[in-house]
Amino acid sequence: MNKLGFRLTAQWCLLLWLIRPRSSDYRISFHFIVVRSNFRAARLGVRRADDMHLTLEFGGGLELLFGSQKKHEVEVTSPDDLKEVTMESLLSWIKDNLIKERPEMFVKESSVRPGVLVLINDSDWELCGRLETVLEENDEVIFISTLHGG
Amino acid sequence: MVRHCELCKAKRAALVRPRNRQQVCKDCFYTAFEEEIHQTIVDNKLFNRGDRVAVAASGGKDSTVLAHVLTLLNKRHDYGLDLFLLSIDEGIAGYRDDSLETVKRNETQYGIPLEVVSYKTLYNWTMDEIVKEIGLKNNCTFCGVFRRQALDRGAAKMKAVKMATGHNADDVAETILLNIVRGDIARLARCTSIITGEEGALPRCKPFKYTYEKEIVMYAYFKKLDYFSTECTYSPNAYRGFAREFIKDLEAIRPQAILDIISSGERFRIDSTAKMPEQGLCERCGYISSQKWCKACVLLDGLNRGLPKLGITRTRGKGLANGVENASGGGKLASKDDRSPSKANIDF
């Protein structure tokens, strides 16, 4: 993170600390705001819709399509210099850059194959808009297949 | 925006439940998931106090979650069950040997004993040897027929009175559709029952009959359960694969469809004029069968005589009976008096 990013983050943290809600119920959303502003600052300072760092994980048998490696640290470039990387563009990026074999086991049309579960930062992607979800720096995306035998 | 759990209204929602699209946090999900299974067990009287129950364990997601949830509920609700894990070693190098390692770890994780029964000791053939003989076509028929019987024999050997399998709602819906597509009325009638083979020695039950596969996988993932997820090295059943894909496509549009298919299946009434196969016992090994010899004996006999196609080609009645009659039976013959007509047992 560069200096500007750091200063912005520090300022935001201070501001948010000063106006922090006192009830413990808000702790989660408070934490959330800090983290999000942190990412935004970092993006403002350093990157202009260039590479975005993401952690991808494949499980439930899907890792076999990715050279039997479960965890992948990747730098994703948003397509057509659009500012945002969405789940839809991430999927097409994976299809073009990461998958080693049988892409039809992973994607179907523009989405994942039905039966593949997706979690973004440890929560079901159905909670945050599936393909339209806008990803942020350092987000963690997990794909788990339910299609393998039990 | 952070979405909060619809049940506790406090914690961050972690998933959408397919049965009702409810957004719940991890803790509320665990409670709902476990208690719904408890309710299924209680409502359908799946077990009695003191039952010795074999948990069919493959090391895959369903059976791993089943072993976990059953041991947990057994303690929490004091079922008084004597549980143990039962695994089948089909003899498939690079697949079953690895998944058996998972089951062995489960043995210590859940603190219940494990029994492994192998095709080699039961039939004197491993799946690897069978595939060498018959090739990659139809090998799943051998494996499926042998596994079913092997589980029963393993459970009988361990003096179990019941067996619990990890079949989930998606599996049951898929089987209903397959039986409709095949016109298999006898199986269609019984594949929806939560307990099958009650007339036989060893009833089987499906505590996950109403549990979505998605939730089983989510549960295993959130709880970091140790399961094995490699596809069998031999080609999977293509026909079943289509049904599976169709179910998943339906689920993506309307998740409720899975429970609705099950509920439709449960309400089918078979036309009383439909001819149902008579169930008896195999003359060779005494296992339940609708033919003179059970499927496993026909297949095994074919293998041993170097005619592995026997019992696979769909020549019903005459062809099959002739094949059996000509066979030089070496197995134990059950006396005619033992033949008691008993209903449906064979299922997949």
Coordinates of C-alpha atoms in Angstrom, one line a residue:
Chain A
M1 CA 0.0 0.0 0.0
N2 CA 1.4 3.4 -0.8
K3 CA 1.6 6.5 1.4
L4 CA -1.6 8.1 0.2
G5 CA -3.5 4.9 0.7
F6 CA -2.1 4.6 4.2
R7 CA -2.9 8.2 5.1
L8 CA -6.5 7.8 3.9
T9 CA -6.9 4.6 5.8
A10 CA -5.4 6.1 8.9
Q11 CA -7.7 9.1 8.6
W12 CA -10.7 7.0 8.1
C13 CA -9.9 4.8 11.0
L14 CA -9.5 7.7 13.3
L15 CA -12.7 9.3 12.1
L16 CA -14.6 6.1 12.5
W17 CA -13.1 5.4 15.9
L18 CA -14.3 8.8 17.0
I19 CA -17.8 8.3 15.8
R20 CA -18.0 4.6 16.6
P21 CA -21.3 3.3 17.9
R22 CA -21.1 2.2 21.5
S23 CA -23.4 -0.7 21.3
S24 CA -21.7 -4.1 20.7
D25 CA -24.4 -5.0 18.2
Y26 CA -22.7 -2.7 15.7
R27 CA -19.3 -4.2 16.0
I28 CA -19.5 -6.3 12.9
S29 CA -20.7 -3.6 10.6
F30 CA -18.2 -1.2 12.1
H31 CA -15.4 -3.6 11.3
F32 CA -16.9 -4.0 7.8
I33 CA -16.8 -0.3 7.1
V34 CA -13.2 0.0 8.2
V35 CA -12.1 -2.9 6.0
R36 CA -14.0 -1.7 3.0
S37 CA -12.7 1.9 3.2
N38 CA -9.2 0.4 3.6
F39 CA -9.6 -1.4 0.2
R40 CA -11.0 1.7 -1.5
A41 CA -8.2 3.8 -0.3
A42 CA -5.7 1.3 -1.5
R43 CA -7.3 1.2 -4.9
L44 CA -7.6 5.0 -5.2
G45 CA -3.9 5.3 -4.5
V46 CA -2.2 2.6 -6.4
R47 CA -4.4 1.0 -8.9
R48 CA -6.6 2.2 -11.7
A49 CA -8.7 -0.8 -12.6
D50 CA -5.5 -2.7 -13.3
D51 CA -4.8 -5.9 -11.4
M52 CA -6.8 -7.0 -8.5
H53 CA -5.5 -9.5 -6.0
L54 CA -7.9 -12.3 -5.1
T55 CA -7.6 -15.6 -3.3
L56 CA -9.4 -18.4 -5.1
E57 CA -10.0 -21.8 -3.7
F58 CA -11.4 -24.9 -5.4
G59 CA -12.8 -27.9 -3.5
G60 CA -15.1 -30.9 -3.6
G61 CA -13.2 -32.3 -6.5
L62 CA -13.0 -29.1 -8.6
E63 CA -9.3 -28.8 -7.7
L64 CA -8.7 -31.7 -10.2
L65 CA -9.5 -29.2 -13.0
F66 CA -6.8 -26.8 -11.6
G67 CA -3.8 -29.1 -11.5
S68 CA -4.9 -30.6 -8.1
Q69 CA -4.0 -27.3 -6.4
K70 CA -6.7 -26.0 -4.1
K71 CA -5.6 -22.5 -3.3
H72 CA -4.6 -19.9 -5.9
E73 CA -3.4 -16.4 -5.3
V74 CA -4.2 -14.5 -8.4
E75 CA -4.0 -11.0 -10.0
V76 CA -7.1 -10.5 -12.0
T77 CA -7.3 -7.9 -14.7
S78 CA -10.8 -6.5 -15.3
P79 CA -11.9 -6.9 -18.9
D80 CA -12.1 -4.0 -21.3
D81 CA -10.7 -1.7 -18.7
L82 CA -13.9 -1.5 -16.8
K83 CA -13.4 -0.3 -13.3
E84 CA -15.0 -3.2 -11.6
V85 CA -14.3 -6.9 -11.5
T86 CA -17.6 -8.8 -11.1
M87 CA -18.1 -12.5 -10.5
E88 CA -19.1 -12.8 -14.1
S89 CA -15.8 -11.3 -15.3
L90 CA -13.9 -13.4 -12.8
L91 CA -15.5 -16.6 -14.1
S92 CA -14.5 -15.8 -17.7
W93 CA -11.0 -14.8 -16.5
I94 CA -10.7 -18.2 -14.8
K95 CA -11.9 -20.0 -17.9
D96 CA -9.3 -18.2 -20.0
N97 CA -6.4 -18.1 -17.6
L98 CA -6.5 -20.7 -14.9
I99 CA -8.4 -23.8 -15.7
K100 CA -6.3 -26.7 -16.9
E101 CA -8.9 -29.1 -18.2
R102 CA -12.5 -29.9 -18.8
P103 CA -13.9 -26.3 -18.4
E104 CA -17.4 -27.7 -19.0
M105 CA -17.2 -29.3 -15.5
F106 CA -16.8 -25.8 -14.0
V107 CA -18.7 -23.3 -16.1
K108 CA -22.0 -23.4 -18.0
E109 CA -23.0 -20.5 -20.2
S110 CA -21.8 -17.4 -18.3
S111 CA -22.2 -18.9 -14.8
V112 CA -20.8 -21.8 -12.8
R113 CA -22.2 -25.2 -13.6
P114 CA -25.4 -25.9 -11.5
G115 CA -24.3 -27.9 -8.4
V116 CA -21.1 -25.8 -7.9
L117 CA -21.4 -23.7 -4.7
V118 CA -19.8 -20.3 -4.5
L119 CA -18.7 -18.5 -1.3
I120 CA -17.4 -14.9 -1.3
N121 CA -15.6 -14.1 1.9
D122 CA -17.1 -17.1 3.5
S123 CA -20.7 -16.4 2.6
D124 CA -23.0 -17.9 0.0
W125 CA -22.9 -15.8 -3.2
E126 CA -26.7 -16.0 -3.3
L127 CA -26.6 -13.5 -0.5
C128 CA -24.8 -10.8 -2.5
G129 CA -26.1 -11.0 -6.1
R130 CA -24.4 -14.0 -7.7
L131 CA -22.8 -13.0 -11.1
E132 CA -23.3 -9.2 -10.5
T133 CA -21.3 -9.2 -7.2
V134 CA -18.6 -6.6 -7.5
L135 CA -15.3 -8.0 -6.1
E136 CA -12.9 -6.0 -3.9
E137 CA -9.2 -6.2 -3.5
N138 CA -8.1 -9.3 -1.5
D139 CA -11.5 -10.9 -1.6
E140 CA -11.6 -14.6 -1.1
V141 CA -13.7 -16.7 -3.5
I142 CA -14.4 -20.4 -2.9
F143 CA -15.9 -22.8 -5.4
I144 CA -17.1 -26.2 -4.1
S145 CA -18.5 -28.9 -6.3
T146 CA -21.4 -30.9 -4.9
L147 CA -21.4 -33.2 -7.9
H148 CA -18.9 -35.8 -6.7
G149 CA -20.0 -39.0 -5.0
G150 CA -20.9 -39.2 -1.4
Chain B
M1 CA -24.2 -4.2 2.8
V2 CA -24.2 -6.8 5.5
R3 CA -27.2 -9.1 5.6
H4 CA -28.2 -10.3 9.0
C5 CA -29.5 -13.7 9.9
E6 CA -33.3 -13.9 9.6
L7 CA -33.5 -16.1 12.7
C8 CA -31.2 -14.5 15.3
K9 CA -31.2 -11.0 13.7
A10 CA -27.7 -10.5 15.1
K11 CA -25.0 -12.3 13.2
R12 CA -24.0 -12.0 9.5
A13 CA -26.0 -14.4 7.2
A14 CA -23.8 -17.0 5.7
L15 CA -26.0 -18.9 3.3
V16 CA -29.4 -19.0 1.7
R17 CA -31.3 -22.2 2.6
P18 CA -32.7 -23.8 -0.5
R19 CA -35.9 -25.1 1.1
N20 CA -37.3 -21.7 2.0
R21 CA -34.7 -19.1 0.7
Q22 CA -34.2 -18.1 4.3
Q23 CA -30.9 -16.2 5.0
V24 CA -29.2 -17.6 8.0
C25 CA -25.9 -17.3 9.9
K26 CA -23.7 -20.3 10.5
D27 CA -24.9 -21.0 14.1
C28 CA -28.6 -20.8 13.2
F29 CA -27.9 -23.0 10.1
Y30 CA -26.2 -25.7 12.2
T31 CA -29.1 -25.8 14.7
A32 CA -31.7 -25.9 12.0
F33 CA -29.8 -28.5 9.9
E34 CA -29.3 -30.8 12.9
E35 CA -32.7 -30.4 14.4
E36 CA -34.5 -31.0 11.1
I37 CA -32.6 -34.3 10.8
H38 CA -33.6 -35.2 14.4
Q39 CA -37.2 -34.4 13.5
T40 CA -37.0 -36.7 10.4
I41 CA -35.6 -39.5 12.6
V42 CA -38.2 -39.1 15.3
D43 CA -41.2 -38.6 13.0
N44 CA -40.4 -41.6 10.9
K45 CA -39.3 -43.7 13.9
L46 CA -36.1 -44.6 12.0
F47 CA -34.4 -46.1 15.1
N48 CA -35.3 -47.8 18.4
R49 CA -33.4 -47.4 21.6
G50 CA -30.6 -49.9 21.9
D51 CA -30.4 -50.5 18.1
R52 CA -27.0 -51.5 16.7
V53 CA -26.8 -49.3 13.6
A54 CA -24.3 -49.6 10.7
V55 CA -23.5 -46.2 9.2
A56 CA -22.6 -46.9 5.5
A57 CA -19.4 -44.9 5.1
S58 CA -17.6 -44.2 1.8
G59 CA -15.5 -41.3 3.0
G60 CA -17.5 -38.9 0.8
K61 CA -19.4 -35.8 1.8
D62 CA -22.7 -37.4 2.5
S63 CA -21.6 -40.3 4.7
T64 CA -19.0 -38.2 6.5
V65 CA -21.7 -35.6 7.5
L66 CA -24.1 -38.5 8.3
A67 CA -21.5 -40.1 10.7
H68 CA -20.9 -36.7 12.3
V69 CA -24.6 -35.8 12.7
L70 CA -25.7 -39.2 13.9
T71 CA -23.0 -39.4 16.6
L72 CA -23.9 -35.8 17.6
L73 CA -27.7 -36.4 17.8
N74 CA -27.2 -39.8 19.5
K75 CA -25.5 -37.9 22.3
R76 CA -27.6 -34.8 22.3
H77 CA -31.0 -36.5 22.3
D78 CA -29.9 -39.7 24.0
Y79 CA -31.1 -42.1 21.3
G80 CA -29.1 -44.9 23.0
L81 CA -27.8 -46.2 19.6
D82 CA -24.8 -48.4 19.2
L83 CA -23.3 -46.9 16.1
F84 CA -20.4 -48.2 13.9
L85 CA -19.0 -47.3 10.5
L86 CA -19.2 -49.8 7.7
S87 CA -17.1 -49.4 4.6
I88 CA -16.7 -51.4 1.5
D89 CA -13.3 -51.9 -0.1
E90 CA -14.1 -52.4 -3.8
G91 CA -10.4 -52.8 -4.6
I92 CA -10.0 -49.7 -6.8
A93 CA -6.4 -48.5 -6.6
G94 CA -6.0 -44.7 -6.4
Y95 CA -9.6 -44.2 -5.4
R96 CA -11.0 -46.4 -2.7
D97 CA -7.7 -46.9 -0.9
D98 CA -7.4 -43.1 -0.5
S99 CA -11.0 -42.7 0.6
L100 CA -10.7 -45.5 3.1
E101 CA -7.9 -43.4 4.8
T102 CA -10.6 -40.7 5.3
V103 CA -12.9 -43.2 6.9
K104 CA -10.1 -44.4 9.2
R105 CA -9.6 -40.8 10.3
N106 CA -13.4 -40.5 10.9
E107 CA -13.2 -43.6 13.2
T108 CA -11.0 -41.6 15.6
Q109 CA -12.7 -38.3 15.0
Y110 CA -16.2 -39.6 15.9
G111 CA -15.0 -42.3 18.3
I112 CA -17.1 -45.1 16.7
P113 CA -15.6 -48.4 15.5
L114 CA -15.0 -49.1 11.8
E115 CA -15.5 -52.4 9.9
V116 CA -14.2 -52.8 6.4
V117 CA -15.5 -55.5 4.1
S118 CA -13.7 -56.1 0.8
Y119 CA -14.9 -57.5 -2.5
K120 CA -11.8 -59.6 -2.6
T121 CA -12.7 -61.6 0.5
L122 CA -16.4 -61.7 -0.3
Y123 CA -16.2 -62.5 -4.1
N124 CA -12.6 -63.2 -4.6
W125 CA -12.5 -60.4 -7.2
T126 CA -11.4 -56.8 -6.9
M127 CA -13.0 -54.1 -9.1
D128 CA -9.6 -53.6 -10.7
E129 CA -9.6 -57.3 -11.7
I130 CA -13.2 -57.1 -12.9
V131 CA -12.5 -54.1 -15.1
K132 CA -9.5 -56.0 -16.6
E133 CA -11.9 -58.7 -17.5
I134 CA -14.9 -56.8 -18.8
G135 CA -13.5 -53.4 -19.7
L136 CA -14.9 -50.0 -18.9
K137 CA -18.4 -50.7 -20.0
N138 CA -20.9 -51.9 -17.5
N139 CA -18.4 -52.1 -14.7
C140 CA -20.6 -49.8 -12.6
T141 CA -23.3 -52.5 -12.7
F142 CA -20.9 -55.0 -11.1
C143 CA -19.8 -52.5 -8.5
G144 CA -23.3 -51.4 -7.6
V145 CA -24.8 -54.9 -7.3
F146 CA -21.8 -56.1 -5.3
R147 CA -21.7 -53.1 -3.0
R148 CA -25.3 -53.4 -2.0
Q149 CA -24.8 -57.0 -1.1
A150 CA -21.5 -56.4 0.6
L151 CA -23.0 -53.8 2.9
D152 CA -25.7 -56.2 3.9
R153 CA -23.2 -59.0 4.6
G154 CA -20.9 -56.7 6.5
A155 CA -23.8 -55.4 8.6
A156 CA -25.0 -58.9 9.3
K157 CA -21.5 -60.0 10.3
M158 CA -21.3 -57.2 12.8
K159 CA -24.8 -58.0 14.1
A160 CA -26.3 -54.7 13.1
V161 CA -30.1 -54.5 13.1
K162 CA -30.3 -51.4 10.8
M163 CA -28.2 -49.6 8.3
A164 CA -28.2 -45.8 7.7
T165 CA -27.1 -44.5 4.4
G166 CA -26.2 -40.9 3.3
H167 CA -28.7 -40.6 0.4
N168 CA -29.9 -37.0 0.3
A169 CA -32.9 -35.2 -1.1
D170 CA -31.1 -34.6 -4.5
D171 CA -30.3 -38.3 -4.8
V172 CA -33.9 -39.4 -4.0
A173 CA -35.3 -36.9 -6.5
E174 CA -32.9 -38.1 -9.1
T175 CA -33.8 -41.8 -8.5
I176 CA -37.5 -41.0 -8.8
L177 CA -36.9 -39.4 -12.2
L178 CA -34.7 -42.2 -13.3
N179 CA -37.3 -44.8 -12.4
I180 CA -40.0 -42.9 -14.3
V181 CA -37.7 -42.7 -17.3
R182 CA -37.0 -46.4 -17.2
G183 CA -40.6 -47.3 -16.5
D184 CA -39.4 -49.3 -13.5
I185 CA -42.7 -49.4 -11.5
A186 CA -41.5 -51.7 -8.7
R187 CA -38.5 -49.5 -7.9
L188 CA -40.5 -46.3 -8.4
A189 CA -43.0 -47.5 -5.7
R190 CA -40.3 -48.2 -3.1
C191 CA -37.5 -45.7 -3.9
T192 CA -39.3 -42.9 -2.0
S193 CA -39.7 -44.9 1.3
I194 CA -37.4 -43.6 4.0
I195 CA -37.0 -47.1 5.3
T196 CA -36.6 -50.0 2.8
G197 CA -36.3 -53.7 3.3
E198 CA -38.2 -53.9 6.5
E199 CA -39.4 -57.4 5.6
G200 CA -35.8 -58.6 5.2
A201 CA -33.2 -59.1 7.8
L202 CA -31.7 -55.6 7.6
P203 CA -33.8 -52.5 7.1
R204 CA -32.0 -49.5 5.6
C205 CA -32.9 -45.9 6.3
K206 CA -32.1 -42.5 4.9
P207 CA -32.0 -39.8 7.6
F208 CA -31.0 -37.3 4.9
K209 CA -34.0 -38.0 2.7
Y210 CA -35.2 -34.4 3.0
T211 CA -31.8 -32.8 3.3
Y212 CA -30.5 -30.8 0.4
E213 CA -27.1 -31.7 -1.0
K214 CA -26.1 -28.0 -0.9
E215 CA -26.7 -27.9 2.8
I216 CA -24.7 -31.1 3.4
V217 CA -21.7 -29.6 1.5
M218 CA -22.1 -26.2 3.2
Y219 CA -22.2 -27.9 6.6
A220 CA -19.1 -30.0 5.8
Y221 CA -17.3 -26.9 4.6
F222 CA -18.2 -24.6 7.5
K223 CA -17.5 -27.4 10.1
K224 CA -14.3 -28.3 8.3
L225 CA -15.2 -31.9 8.2
D226 CA -12.7 -34.3 6.7
Y227 CA -14.1 -35.8 3.5
F228 CA -12.9 -37.3 0.3
S229 CA -14.1 -35.9 -3.1
T230 CA -12.3 -37.6 -6.0
E231 CA -14.3 -39.1 -8.7
C232 CA -14.1 -42.8 -9.2
T233 CA -11.3 -43.7 -11.6
Y234 CA -13.7 -45.7 -13.7
S235 CA -16.2 -44.0 -15.9
P236 CA -19.3 -42.7 -14.1
N237 CA -22.9 -43.8 -14.9
A238 CA -23.7 -41.5 -17.8
Y239 CA -27.5 -42.0 -17.6
R240 CA -27.6 -41.1 -14.0
G241 CA -25.4 -38.1 -14.8
F242 CA -28.0 -36.6 -17.1
A243 CA -30.7 -37.0 -14.4
R244 CA -28.4 -35.4 -11.9
E245 CA -27.6 -32.4 -14.2
F246 CA -31.3 -32.0 -14.9
I247 CA -32.1 -31.9 -11.1
K248 CA -29.4 -29.3 -10.6
D249 CA -30.6 -27.1 -13.4
L250 CA -34.1 -27.2 -11.9
E251 CA -32.7 -26.4 -8.5
A252 CA -30.9 -23.3 -9.9
I253 CA -34.3 -22.0 -11.1
R254 CA -36.5 -23.1 -8.2
P255 CA -34.8 -25.0 -5.3
Q256 CA -38.1 -26.2 -3.9
A257 CA -38.4 -28.4 -7.0
I258 CA -36.3 -31.1 -5.3
L259 CA -38.6 -31.5 -2.3
D260 CA -41.6 -31.3 -4.7
I261 CA -40.4 -34.2 -6.8
I262 CA -40.0 -36.3 -3.6
S263 CA -43.4 -35.3 -2.5
S264 CA -44.9 -36.3 -5.9
G265 CA -43.0 -39.6 -5.8
E266 CA -44.4 -40.3 -2.3
R267 CA -47.9 -39.8 -3.6
F268 CA -47.7 -42.1 -6.6
R269 CA -50.1 -45.0 -6.2
I270 CA -49.3 -48.0 -8.4
D271 CA -52.1 -49.3 -10.5
S272 CA -53.3 -52.5 -8.9
T273 CA -53.3 -54.3 -12.3
A274 CA -49.6 -53.6 -12.8
K275 CA -47.6 -56.8 -12.5
M276 CA -44.9 -56.6 -9.8
P277 CA -42.0 -58.9 -9.6
E278 CA -42.2 -61.6 -7.0
Q279 CA -39.5 -61.4 -4.5
G280 CA -37.9 -64.5 -3.1
L281 CA -34.5 -65.7 -2.0
C282 CA -31.5 -66.6 -4.2
E283 CA -31.2 -70.3 -4.5
R284 CA -27.5 -70.0 -4.4
C285 CA -26.6 -67.6 -1.6
G286 CA -29.9 -67.0 0.1
Y287 CA -29.9 -63.3 -0.6
I288 CA -33.1 -61.6 -1.4
S289 CA -33.9 -61.8 -5.2
S290 CA -36.7 -61.7 -7.7
Q291 CA -35.1 -64.3 -9.9
K292 CA -33.8 -67.8 -9.2
W293 CA -30.4 -66.5 -8.5
C294 CA -29.7 -63.0 -7.3
K295 CA -28.0 -60.5 -9.5
A296 CA -24.7 -60.7 -7.7
C297 CA -24.6 -64.5 -8.1
V298 CA -25.4 -64.3 -11.8
L299 CA -22.7 -61.7 -12.4
L300 CA -20.2 -63.6 -10.2
D301 CA -20.9 -66.8 -12.0
G302 CA -20.3 -65.1 -15.4
L303 CA -17.0 -63.7 -14.2
N304 CA -15.8 -67.1 -12.9
R305 CA -16.8 -68.9 -16.1
G306 CA -15.2 -66.3 -18.3
L307 CA -18.5 -65.1 -19.6
P308 CA -18.7 -61.7 -18.0
K309 CA -21.5 -60.5 -20.3
L310 CA -23.9 -62.8 -18.5
G311 CA -26.5 -60.9 -16.5
I312 CA -25.7 -57.6 -18.2
T313 CA -27.5 -57.8 -21.5
R314 CA -31.2 -57.3 -21.0
T315 CA -32.5 -60.7 -21.9
R316 CA -35.0 -61.2 -19.2
G317 CA -36.7 -64.4 -18.3
K318 CA -35.7 -67.2 -20.6
G319 CA -32.2 -66.2 -21.5
L320 CA -31.3 -65.4 -17.9
A321 CA -32.9 -68.5 -16.5
N322 CA -31.2 -70.7 -19.0
G323 CA -27.9 -69.2 -18.1
V324 CA -28.5 -69.9 -14.5
E325 CA -29.8 -73.4 -15.0
N326 CA -26.8 -74.4 -17.0
A327 CA -24.5 -73.1 -14.4
S328 CA -22.6 -75.6 -12.3
G329 CA -23.6 -74.1 -8.9
G330 CA -20.9 -74.4 -6.3
G331 CA -22.5 -72.1 -3.7
K332 CA -24.5 -72.9 -0.7
L333 CA -28.1 -73.8 -1.7
A334 CA -30.9 -72.5 0.3
S335 CA -33.6 -75.1 0.9
K336 CA -36.9 -74.5 -0.8
D337 CA -38.7 -74.1 2.6
D338 CA -36.6 -71.0 3.2
R339 CA -38.2 -69.2 0.3
S340 CA -40.6 -66.7 1.8
P341 CA -42.2 -64.2 -0.5
S342 CA -41.1 -60.9 0.7
K343 CA -41.5 -57.5 -1.0
A344 CA -39.2 -55.0 -2.5
N345 CA -35.7 -54.8 -1.3
I346 CA -33.4 -54.2 -4.2
D347 CA -32.9 -50.5 -4.8
F348 CA -29.9 -48.5 -5.9

